[in-house]
Amino acid sequence: MSFDLVFFGGTGDLTWRKLMPALFQAFRHGKLPAGGRILAVARDQRTDEEYRAFIKERFHEVDSSKRPSDEEFARFAELLHYRRMDLSKPEDYAGLKDWLDARGADTVVLYLATSPHLFPAICEQLGSAGLNAPHIRVVLEKPLGHDLASAQEINRVVRSVFREEQAFRIDHYLGKPSVQNLMALRFGNALFEPLWRRESIANIQITLSESIGVGTRGDFYDRTGALRDMIQNHALQLLTMIAMEPPSTSDADAIRDEKLKVLKSLKPFTPESVARDVVRGQYRAGSVGGQAVPGYQQEVKVPAGSHCETFVALRTEVQNWRWAGVPFYLRTGKRLAARDAQIVVNFRPVPHPIFPGAQRANKLVIKLQPEDGLELHLLAAKGSGTSESLAPVSLDLDFDKAFPTERVGAYERLLLDAIAGRLNLFVRSDEQEQAWRWVEPILDAWERERVSGGEGPRGYAAGSWGPAAASALVARDGFAWSEEQ
């Protein structure tokens, strides 16, 4: 199958830092279909050879295990091409169409690795140029919009040019092998499904924490914040995969229909519940890994007095028969104590304890990063005497050790799926809009507080697990975050 893959924003950070290394890995592993061309477009004037030299230089900045040898890069570079384009000029789109039509590849993938505010204009130009034929797909990088209205406008324009099955809205978390294992864990095994409900589960915690700060991205991040950057997309997608009903098939729409039902079942926020069930914070100066680090407002390009949140913790519920009354806690933040992404399923304690000592409830930890695996925490008897207390034990599965062959990275998997036309791991427009609809009352409440001169986010020391109020949020229900248990 011949394909052309076009990157709009071909000299940007996303393209050289994430997308090109992912494509090279697919090429190295022999998974990239034969007969492909990769075209980067940007405003700069470059030749193909100059662009190839640019990408080769940037490969020195990726992980050493993912860098090509000179011989490998020489073969990979044969796929790389470059065109200068001004994204506002119709004649440049016509030139791109001529370049693509000259070969007539079976599949054309147009990847918009640009600022999202350019998506509508680019899609309109693509439609005017006739770059929307059935064999053409468009990939839209997140964040898709800044709020519900902007997301709806992007989707309106995309739908006016492309059919829904041609639009691939990417959330790279869905490409992680560990996230795909959520589906396998639940629907490929009979072990957990009978317990996957309110009668057996006390609460579910989703944590997406980073130890790094905003770095040089202060201006971008200050317009975005943790809620838009992580909760509205990554955390909610994980929640839907944990809480969804079993789909009838593994088809994309069957899966996405069930995810949408979860989003529509989330308990809606009111001004009162935002104040009660949402904690936002902003990191102050502190220490991470033994190194002193500045506070958010001392970072480059962050405006003085910023109310931007770098931490969010919230409590919600899925209001249906399976999950009624079970709290879901979502947490994300920068400059936290560790880089960690995990889902913790805390089970209810046994109904009638017969052993002495404290009875710790079972829990399942689904580790997403930096490790990729499962931990099942149980209680067992040592066998050292009568009337002994039970001791905690754990079953630990490391997927990297269980599957020692080279595993496919997130962007590698998603790029290959886009080329093949597989939509399972991409977000449908109604999912995306419903997620915005759910978080918008939080954004509105924060904006009202800012306008009225409110105090803004709570401070927390860099290197901690966020504001103390986040612990109080969970303790109010009689629970604790995983690291506090």
Tab-separated table of C-alpha atoms in Angstrom, residues 19-435:
chain	number	residue	atom	x	y	z
A	19	LEU	CA	6.669	12.308	15.125
A	20	MET	CA	9.879	11.777	13.169
A	21	PRO	CA	11.449	9.553	15.879
A	22	ALA	CA	8.205	7.534	15.985
A	23	LEU	CA	8.228	7.095	12.213
A	24	PHE	CA	11.871	6.083	12.301
A	25	GLN	CA	11.077	3.400	14.904
A	26	ALA	CA	8.305	2.058	12.664
A	27	PHE	CA	10.795	2.076	9.779
A	28	ARG	CA	13.462	0.354	11.912
A	29	HIS	CA	11.000	-2.330	13.040
A	30	GLY	CA	9.844	-2.997	9.486
A	31	LYS	CA	6.285	-1.881	10.298
A	32	LEU	CA	6.107	1.172	8.051
A	33	PRO	CA	4.296	0.117	4.853
A	34	ALA	CA	6.434	0.024	1.738
A	35	GLY	CA	5.971	2.692	-0.894
A	36	GLY	CA	5.710	5.625	1.479
A	37	ARG	CA	6.762	9.249	1.275
A	38	ILE	CA	6.961	11.676	4.189
A	39	LEU	CA	6.522	15.333	3.291
A	40	ALA	CA	7.156	18.213	5.679
A	41	VAL	CA	5.692	21.610	4.870
A	42	ALA	CA	6.579	24.890	6.582
A	43	ARG	CA	7.253	28.570	5.786
A	44	ASP	CA	11.039	28.258	5.563
A	45	GLN	CA	12.805	27.908	2.238
A	46	ARG	CA	14.673	24.576	2.279
A	47	THR	CA	15.665	21.836	-0.114
A	48	ASP	CA	14.970	18.166	0.568
A	49	GLU	CA	18.624	17.682	1.489
A	50	GLU	CA	18.608	20.636	3.878
A	51	TYR	CA	15.527	19.289	5.623
A	52	ARG	CA	17.052	15.818	5.917
A	53	ALA	CA	20.151	17.367	7.501
A	54	PHE	CA	17.901	19.305	9.898
A	55	ILE	CA	16.113	16.125	11.027
A	56	LYS	CA	19.395	14.183	11.332
A	57	GLU	CA	20.757	16.881	13.641
A	58	ARG	CA	17.604	16.828	15.766
A	59	PHE	CA	17.875	13.061	16.215
A	60	HIS	CA	20.840	13.739	18.517
A	61	GLU	CA	18.329	15.140	21.033
A	62	VAL	CA	16.149	12.020	21.311
A	63	ASP	CA	16.771	9.012	23.553
A	64	SER	CA	19.985	7.239	22.569
A	65	SER	CA	18.229	3.901	22.011
A	66	LYS	CA	16.027	5.555	19.399
A	67	ARG	CA	18.772	7.290	17.432
A	68	PRO	CA	19.567	5.907	13.978
A	69	SER	CA	23.010	4.941	12.835
A	70	ASP	CA	24.318	6.850	9.824
A	71	GLU	CA	23.413	3.910	7.588
A	72	GLU	CA	19.906	3.635	9.043
A	73	PHE	CA	19.272	7.353	8.677
A	74	ALA	CA	20.503	7.357	5.086
A	75	ARG	CA	17.852	4.763	4.208
A	76	PHE	CA	15.138	6.538	6.245
A	77	ALA	CA	16.049	9.921	4.739
A	78	GLU	CA	15.131	8.659	1.269
A	79	LEU	CA	11.485	8.889	2.400
A	80	LEU	CA	11.783	12.529	3.532
A	81	HIS	CA	10.770	15.477	1.361
A	82	TYR	CA	10.127	19.161	1.951
A	83	ARG	CA	7.916	21.877	0.463
A	84	ARG	CA	7.696	25.532	1.384
A	85	MET	CA	4.081	26.551	2.077
A	86	ASP	CA	2.358	29.680	3.288
A	87	LEU	CA	-0.751	28.221	4.926
A	88	SER	CA	-2.760	31.326	4.040
A	89	LYS	CA	-2.174	31.105	0.262
A	90	PRO	CA	-4.538	28.993	-1.909
A	91	GLU	CA	-1.874	28.611	-4.616
A	92	ASP	CA	0.394	26.774	-2.173
A	93	TYR	CA	-2.358	24.227	-1.472
A	94	ALA	CA	-2.842	23.803	-5.218
A	95	GLY	CA	0.884	23.113	-5.530
A	96	LEU	CA	0.654	20.518	-2.757
A	97	LYS	CA	-2.244	18.834	-4.553
A	98	ASP	CA	-0.229	18.671	-7.766
A	99	TRP	CA	2.701	17.127	-5.868
A	100	LEU	CA	0.430	14.464	-4.345
A	101	ASP	CA	-1.545	13.783	-7.528
A	102	ALA	CA	1.623	13.263	-9.566
A	103	ARG	CA	2.179	9.928	-7.816
A	104	GLY	CA	-1.378	9.047	-6.831
A	105	ALA	CA	-0.689	7.182	-3.576
A	106	ASP	CA	-3.337	4.808	-2.254
A	107	THR	CA	-3.595	6.772	1.002
A	108	VAL	CA	-2.799	10.363	1.926
A	109	VAL	CA	-2.545	11.396	5.604
A	110	LEU	CA	-2.472	15.113	6.379
A	111	TYR	CA	-1.148	15.633	9.928
A	112	LEU	CA	-1.859	19.101	11.357
A	113	ALA	CA	1.051	19.520	13.780
A	114	THR	CA	0.348	23.241	14.074
A	115	SER	CA	-1.300	25.507	16.608
A	116	PRO	CA	-4.974	24.443	16.917
A	117	HIS	CA	-6.217	27.942	16.072
A	118	LEU	CA	-4.981	27.295	12.518
A	119	PHE	CA	-7.038	24.100	12.091
A	120	PRO	CA	-10.199	25.744	10.669
A	121	ALA	CA	-8.294	27.854	8.138
A	122	ILE	CA	-6.134	24.905	7.014
A	123	CYS	CA	-9.145	22.598	6.633
A	124	GLU	CA	-11.073	25.188	4.624
A	125	GLN	CA	-8.092	25.613	2.299
A	126	LEU	CA	-7.745	21.830	1.962
A	127	GLY	CA	-11.401	21.606	0.964
A	128	SER	CA	-11.084	24.448	-1.568
A	129	ALA	CA	-8.062	22.752	-3.121
A	130	GLY	CA	-9.847	19.402	-3.393
A	131	LEU	CA	-7.570	17.767	-0.828
A	132	ASN	CA	-10.444	15.900	0.812
A	133	ALA	CA	-11.022	12.908	-1.470
A	134	PRO	CA	-12.087	9.607	0.141
A	135	HIS	CA	-8.488	8.304	0.260
A	136	ILE	CA	-7.348	11.370	2.247
A	137	ARG	CA	-7.332	11.520	6.063
A	138	VAL	CA	-6.651	14.444	8.374
A	139	VAL	CA	-5.015	14.049	11.801
A	140	LEU	CA	-5.745	16.772	14.362
A	141	GLU	CA	-3.284	17.148	17.239
A	142	LYS	CA	-4.590	18.149	20.673
A	143	PRO	CA	-5.576	20.458	22.254
A	144	LEU	CA	-8.649	20.681	20.034
A	145	GLY	CA	-10.018	24.007	21.087
A	146	HIS	CA	-9.762	26.161	24.181
A	147	ASP	CA	-13.341	25.627	25.334
A	148	LEU	CA	-16.588	24.063	24.107
A	149	ALA	CA	-17.381	26.848	21.626
A	150	SER	CA	-13.937	26.739	19.956
A	151	ALA	CA	-14.006	22.912	19.844
A	152	GLN	CA	-17.431	22.992	18.200
A	153	GLU	CA	-16.216	25.532	15.649
A	154	ILE	CA	-13.192	23.382	14.772
A	155	ASN	CA	-15.438	20.340	14.388
A	156	ARG	CA	-17.954	22.299	12.293
A	157	VAL	CA	-15.252	23.303	9.824
A	158	VAL	CA	-13.682	19.820	9.782
A	159	ARG	CA	-17.102	18.241	9.104
A	160	SER	CA	-17.737	20.701	6.276
A	161	VAL	CA	-14.642	19.357	4.500
A	162	PHE	CA	-14.118	15.764	5.693
A	163	ARG	CA	-16.414	12.913	6.667
A	164	GLU	CA	-16.184	11.839	10.321
A	165	GLU	CA	-14.350	8.640	9.364
A	166	GLN	CA	-11.668	10.770	7.662
A	167	ALA	CA	-10.953	12.810	10.814
A	168	PHE	CA	-8.430	11.349	13.279
A	169	ARG	CA	-8.403	13.380	16.539
A	170	ILE	CA	-5.273	12.240	18.313
A	171	ASP	CA	-4.732	11.754	22.045
A	172	HIS	CA	-1.297	10.177	22.351
A	173	TYR	CA	-2.168	8.596	25.715
A	174	LEU	CA	-4.498	6.231	23.856
A	175	GLY	CA	-1.522	4.899	21.902
A	176	LYS	CA	0.409	3.801	24.988
A	177	PRO	CA	0.633	-0.020	25.246
A	178	SER	CA	-0.354	0.197	28.916
A	179	VAL	CA	-3.557	2.068	28.026
A	180	GLN	CA	-4.414	-0.483	25.368
A	181	ASN	CA	-3.982	-3.115	28.059
A	182	LEU	CA	-6.900	-1.542	29.935
A	183	MET	CA	-9.158	-2.961	27.239
A	184	ALA	CA	-7.381	-6.330	27.329
A	185	LEU	CA	-7.520	-6.444	31.130
A	186	ARG	CA	-11.245	-5.811	31.263
A	187	PHE	CA	-12.615	-7.472	28.153
A	188	GLY	CA	-10.063	-10.166	27.341
A	189	ASN	CA	-10.175	-11.815	30.785
A	190	ALA	CA	-13.004	-13.169	32.925
A	191	LEU	CA	-11.211	-12.496	36.223
A	192	PHE	CA	-12.127	-8.882	36.968
A	193	GLU	CA	-15.398	-8.177	35.172
A	194	PRO	CA	-17.677	-9.683	37.890
A	195	LEU	CA	-15.940	-7.402	40.438
A	196	TRP	CA	-15.883	-4.304	38.232
A	197	ARG	CA	-18.823	-2.539	39.873
A	198	ARG	CA	-20.033	-0.607	42.877
A	199	GLU	CA	-20.609	-3.684	45.054
A	200	SER	CA	-16.872	-4.530	45.029
A	201	ILE	CA	-15.041	-1.249	44.358
A	202	ALA	CA	-14.734	1.526	46.939
A	203	ASN	CA	-13.090	4.202	44.779
A	204	ILE	CA	-10.934	4.711	41.700
A	205	GLN	CA	-7.987	7.120	41.484
A	206	ILE	CA	-6.349	8.384	38.292
A	207	THR	CA	-3.038	10.195	38.723
A	208	LEU	CA	-1.051	11.875	35.927
A	209	SER	CA	1.847	13.628	37.655
A	210	GLU	CA	4.998	15.273	36.333
A	211	SER	CA	8.122	16.283	38.224
A	212	ILE	CA	9.121	18.851	35.587
A	213	GLY	CA	7.898	22.433	35.466
A	214	VAL	CA	6.702	24.438	32.471
A	215	GLY	CA	10.265	25.194	31.343
A	216	THR	CA	10.327	27.615	28.423
A	217	ARG	CA	6.653	27.030	27.558
A	218	GLY	CA	5.369	29.509	30.126
A	219	ASP	CA	3.472	31.669	27.635
A	220	PHE	CA	1.667	28.676	26.081
A	221	TYR	CA	1.011	26.955	29.388
A	222	ASP	CA	-0.377	30.100	31.013
A	223	ARG	CA	-3.089	30.188	28.332
A	224	THR	CA	-3.848	26.504	28.844
A	225	GLY	CA	-3.433	25.239	32.418
A	226	ALA	CA	-3.605	21.744	33.878
A	227	LEU	CA	-7.370	21.298	33.427
A	228	ARG	CA	-7.266	21.860	29.672
A	229	ASP	CA	-3.846	20.272	29.187
A	230	MET	CA	-4.435	16.969	31.009
A	231	ILE	CA	-7.877	16.505	32.561
A	232	GLN	CA	-10.154	17.374	29.631
A	233	ASN	CA	-8.445	14.868	27.357
A	234	HIS	CA	-5.993	12.335	28.846
A	235	ALA	CA	-7.570	11.813	32.280
A	236	LEU	CA	-11.135	11.677	30.971
A	237	GLN	CA	-10.169	9.204	28.252
A	238	LEU	CA	-8.652	6.934	30.915
A	239	LEU	CA	-11.783	7.300	33.038
A	240	THR	CA	-14.006	6.251	30.128
A	241	MET	CA	-11.905	3.151	29.478
A	242	ILE	CA	-12.071	2.167	33.140
A	243	ALA	CA	-15.808	2.812	33.520
A	244	MET	CA	-17.273	1.874	30.111
A	245	GLU	CA	-19.606	-1.044	29.553
A	246	PRO	CA	-18.337	-3.954	27.430
A	247	PRO	CA	-18.692	-2.975	23.752
A	248	SER	CA	-20.459	-5.400	21.434
A	249	THR	CA	-17.419	-5.622	19.128
A	250	SER	CA	-13.914	-4.204	18.865
A	251	ASP	CA	-14.999	-1.849	16.077
A	252	ALA	CA	-14.110	1.810	16.559
A	253	ASP	CA	-17.667	3.107	16.820
A	254	ALA	CA	-18.776	0.344	19.212
A	255	ILE	CA	-15.952	1.328	21.580
A	256	ARG	CA	-16.494	5.061	21.180
A	257	ASP	CA	-20.255	4.733	21.710
A	258	GLU	CA	-19.612	3.207	25.143
A	259	LYS	CA	-17.023	5.851	26.036
A	260	LEU	CA	-19.496	8.587	25.133
A	261	LYS	CA	-22.107	7.035	27.434
A	262	VAL	CA	-19.653	7.341	30.341
A	263	LEU	CA	-18.941	10.999	29.566
A	264	LYS	CA	-22.672	11.716	29.464
A	265	SER	CA	-23.112	9.914	32.810
A	266	LEU	CA	-20.506	11.988	34.678
A	267	LYS	CA	-22.017	13.997	37.494
A	268	PRO	CA	-22.309	17.584	36.203
A	269	PHE	CA	-20.604	20.397	38.066
A	270	THR	CA	-22.395	23.378	39.603
A	271	PRO	CA	-20.748	26.479	41.115
A	272	GLU	CA	-21.264	24.911	44.546
A	273	SER	CA	-19.758	21.536	43.610
A	274	VAL	CA	-16.767	23.191	41.906
A	275	ALA	CA	-15.972	24.922	45.199
A	276	ARG	CA	-16.410	21.661	47.101
A	277	ASP	CA	-15.059	18.974	44.747
A	278	VAL	CA	-12.281	20.667	42.744
A	279	VAL	CA	-8.879	21.728	44.078
A	280	ARG	CA	-6.523	23.799	41.942
A	281	GLY	CA	-2.961	24.674	42.815
A	282	GLN	CA	0.121	26.456	41.509
A	283	TYR	CA	3.648	25.364	42.398
A	284	ARG	CA	5.931	27.547	44.421
A	285	ALA	CA	9.709	27.291	44.774
A	286	GLY	CA	10.904	23.999	46.221
A	287	SER	CA	13.195	21.034	45.662
A	288	VAL	CA	12.876	18.229	43.119
A	289	GLY	CA	15.401	15.399	43.136
A	290	GLY	CA	17.587	17.337	45.555
A	291	GLN	CA	17.752	20.352	43.242
A	292	ALA	CA	16.233	23.744	44.082
A	293	VAL	CA	13.663	24.803	41.469
A	294	PRO	CA	11.773	28.088	40.996
A	295	GLY	CA	8.082	28.647	41.499
A	296	TYR	CA	5.684	28.911	38.565
A	297	GLN	CA	5.586	32.692	38.629
A	298	GLN	CA	9.389	32.831	38.409
A	299	GLU	CA	9.427	30.717	35.240
A	300	VAL	CA	10.289	32.271	31.861
A	301	LYS	CA	7.414	34.095	30.114
A	302	VAL	CA	4.900	33.567	32.960
A	303	PRO	CA	3.047	36.844	33.668
A	304	ALA	CA	3.186	38.267	37.175
A	305	GLY	CA	0.156	37.477	39.296
A	306	SER	CA	-0.939	34.609	37.040
A	307	HIS	CA	-3.966	32.579	38.177
A	308	CYS	CA	-3.047	29.662	35.899
A	309	GLU	CA	-3.379	26.298	37.641
A	310	THR	CA	-0.483	23.836	37.458
A	311	PHE	CA	-2.340	21.264	39.602
A	312	VAL	CA	-5.912	19.950	39.635
A	313	ALA	CA	-7.534	17.318	41.823
A	314	LEU	CA	-11.243	16.617	41.553
A	315	ARG	CA	-13.925	14.229	42.681
A	316	THR	CA	-16.676	12.991	40.388
A	317	GLU	CA	-19.099	10.097	39.993
A	318	VAL	CA	-20.430	8.081	37.066
A	319	GLN	CA	-24.176	8.166	37.550
A	320	ASN	CA	-25.327	4.776	36.297
A	321	TRP	CA	-26.206	1.383	37.792
A	322	ARG	CA	-22.683	-0.025	37.644
A	323	TRP	CA	-20.956	2.884	39.391
A	324	ALA	CA	-23.582	4.737	41.446
A	325	GLY	CA	-21.968	6.181	44.579
A	326	VAL	CA	-18.388	5.213	43.701
A	327	PRO	CA	-16.100	8.285	43.804
A	328	PHE	CA	-13.623	8.771	40.971
A	329	TYR	CA	-10.662	10.977	41.901
A	330	LEU	CA	-8.639	12.601	39.108
A	331	ARG	CA	-5.326	14.329	39.797
A	332	THR	CA	-2.664	15.946	37.641
A	333	GLY	CA	0.090	18.474	38.172
A	334	LYS	CA	3.551	19.753	37.406
A	335	ARG	CA	6.527	19.867	39.795
A	336	LEU	CA	5.075	17.043	41.868
A	337	ALA	CA	7.035	14.511	43.889
A	338	ALA	CA	7.396	12.029	41.023
A	339	ARG	CA	6.693	11.427	37.364
A	340	ASP	CA	3.892	8.936	37.608
A	341	ALA	CA	0.844	7.898	35.645
A	342	GLN	CA	-1.332	5.232	37.211
A	343	ILE	CA	-4.859	4.104	37.901
A	344	VAL	CA	-5.578	2.673	41.338
A	345	VAL	CA	-8.710	0.566	41.811
A	346	ASN	CA	-9.393	0.310	45.547
A	347	PHE	CA	-11.662	-2.589	46.437
A	348	ARG	CA	-14.005	-2.691	49.395
A	349	PRO	CA	-12.833	-4.485	52.558
A	350	VAL	CA	-14.112	-7.949	53.348
A	351	PRO	CA	-17.625	-7.763	54.846
A	352	HIS	CA	-16.765	-9.788	57.964
A	353	PRO	CA	-13.095	-9.978	59.040
A	354	ILE	CA	-12.103	-13.147	60.905
A	355	PHE	CA	-8.348	-12.519	61.218
A	356	PRO	CA	-6.766	-10.344	63.932
A	357	GLY	CA	-5.135	-7.014	63.227
A	358	ALA	CA	-5.920	-4.289	60.756
A	359	GLN	CA	-7.517	-5.472	57.530
A	360	ARG	CA	-6.121	-3.661	54.498
A	361	ALA	CA	-8.413	-3.766	51.475
A	362	ASN	CA	-7.192	-5.172	48.159
A	363	LYS	CA	-6.217	-2.842	45.362
A	364	LEU	CA	-5.244	-3.105	41.716
A	365	VAL	CA	-2.625	-0.636	40.431
A	366	ILE	CA	-2.485	-0.153	36.673
A	367	LYS	CA	0.881	1.493	35.949
A	368	LEU	CA	1.098	3.593	32.803
A	369	GLN	CA	4.462	5.374	33.191
A	370	PRO	CA	7.339	5.312	33.817
A	371	GLU	CA	6.777	1.576	34.359
A	372	ASP	CA	4.180	-0.308	32.355
A	373	GLY	CA	2.446	-3.078	34.263
A	374	LEU	CA	0.011	-4.268	36.901
A	375	GLU	CA	0.228	-4.706	40.654
A	376	LEU	CA	-2.401	-6.653	42.590
A	377	HIS	CA	-2.191	-6.036	46.334
A	378	LEU	CA	-3.530	-8.878	48.504
A	379	LEU	CA	-3.324	-10.199	52.077
A	380	ALA	CA	-1.741	-13.509	52.994
A	381	ALA	CA	-0.751	-15.522	56.056
A	382	LYS	CA	2.952	-16.136	56.642
A	383	GLY	CA	2.186	-19.481	58.276
A	384	SER	CA	4.319	-18.679	61.315
A	385	GLY	CA	1.787	-19.509	64.029
A	386	THR	CA	-1.812	-19.504	65.159
A	387	SER	CA	-3.948	-16.379	65.279
A	388	GLU	CA	-1.428	-14.454	63.237
A	389	SER	CA	-2.251	-11.193	61.505
A	390	LEU	CA	-2.326	-11.168	57.742
A	391	ALA	CA	0.539	-9.514	55.873
A	392	PRO	CA	0.317	-7.513	52.634
A	393	VAL	CA	1.735	-9.162	49.514
A	394	SER	CA	1.625	-8.114	45.881
A	395	LEU	CA	1.632	-9.745	42.492
A	396	ASP	CA	3.674	-7.586	40.147
A	397	LEU	CA	3.529	-7.893	36.364
A	398	ASP	CA	6.033	-5.886	34.313
A	399	PHE	CA	4.848	-5.835	30.701
A	400	ASP	CA	8.291	-4.875	29.399
A	401	LYS	CA	9.662	-8.097	30.907
A	402	ALA	CA	6.633	-10.181	29.961
A	403	PHE	CA	6.920	-9.018	26.347
A	404	PRO	CA	10.685	-8.620	25.850
A	405	THR	CA	10.458	-7.950	22.114
A	406	GLU	CA	10.429	-4.326	20.974
A	407	ARG	CA	7.106	-2.717	21.938
A	408	VAL	CA	5.429	-0.069	19.858
A	409	GLY	CA	5.457	3.485	21.254
A	410	ALA	CA	2.368	5.687	21.434
A	411	TYR	CA	2.973	7.943	18.436
A	412	GLU	CA	4.373	5.047	16.412
A	413	ARG	CA	1.174	3.066	16.979
A	414	LEU	CA	-1.098	6.022	16.232
A	415	LEU	CA	0.748	7.019	13.059
A	416	LEU	CA	0.558	3.456	11.760
A	417	ASP	CA	-3.157	3.334	12.625
A	418	ALA	CA	-3.790	6.611	10.785
A	419	ILE	CA	-2.033	5.278	7.693
A	420	ALA	CA	-4.060	2.048	7.910
A	421	GLY	CA	-7.335	3.883	8.617
A	422	ARG	CA	-7.947	2.312	12.050
A	423	LEU	CA	-10.003	4.707	14.210
A	424	ASN	CA	-10.187	2.692	17.456
A	425	LEU	CA	-7.600	4.775	19.320
A	426	PHE	CA	-8.775	8.172	18.071
A	427	VAL	CA	-11.386	10.453	19.619
A	428	ARG	CA	-14.732	11.072	17.916
A	429	SER	CA	-16.072	14.628	17.728
A	430	ASP	CA	-19.042	13.979	20.043
A	431	GLU	CA	-16.703	12.496	22.682
A	432	GLN	CA	-14.450	15.506	22.502
A	433	GLU	CA	-17.304	18.007	22.734
A	434	GLN	CA	-18.912	16.175	25.652
A	435	ALA	CA	-15.617	16.282	27.553
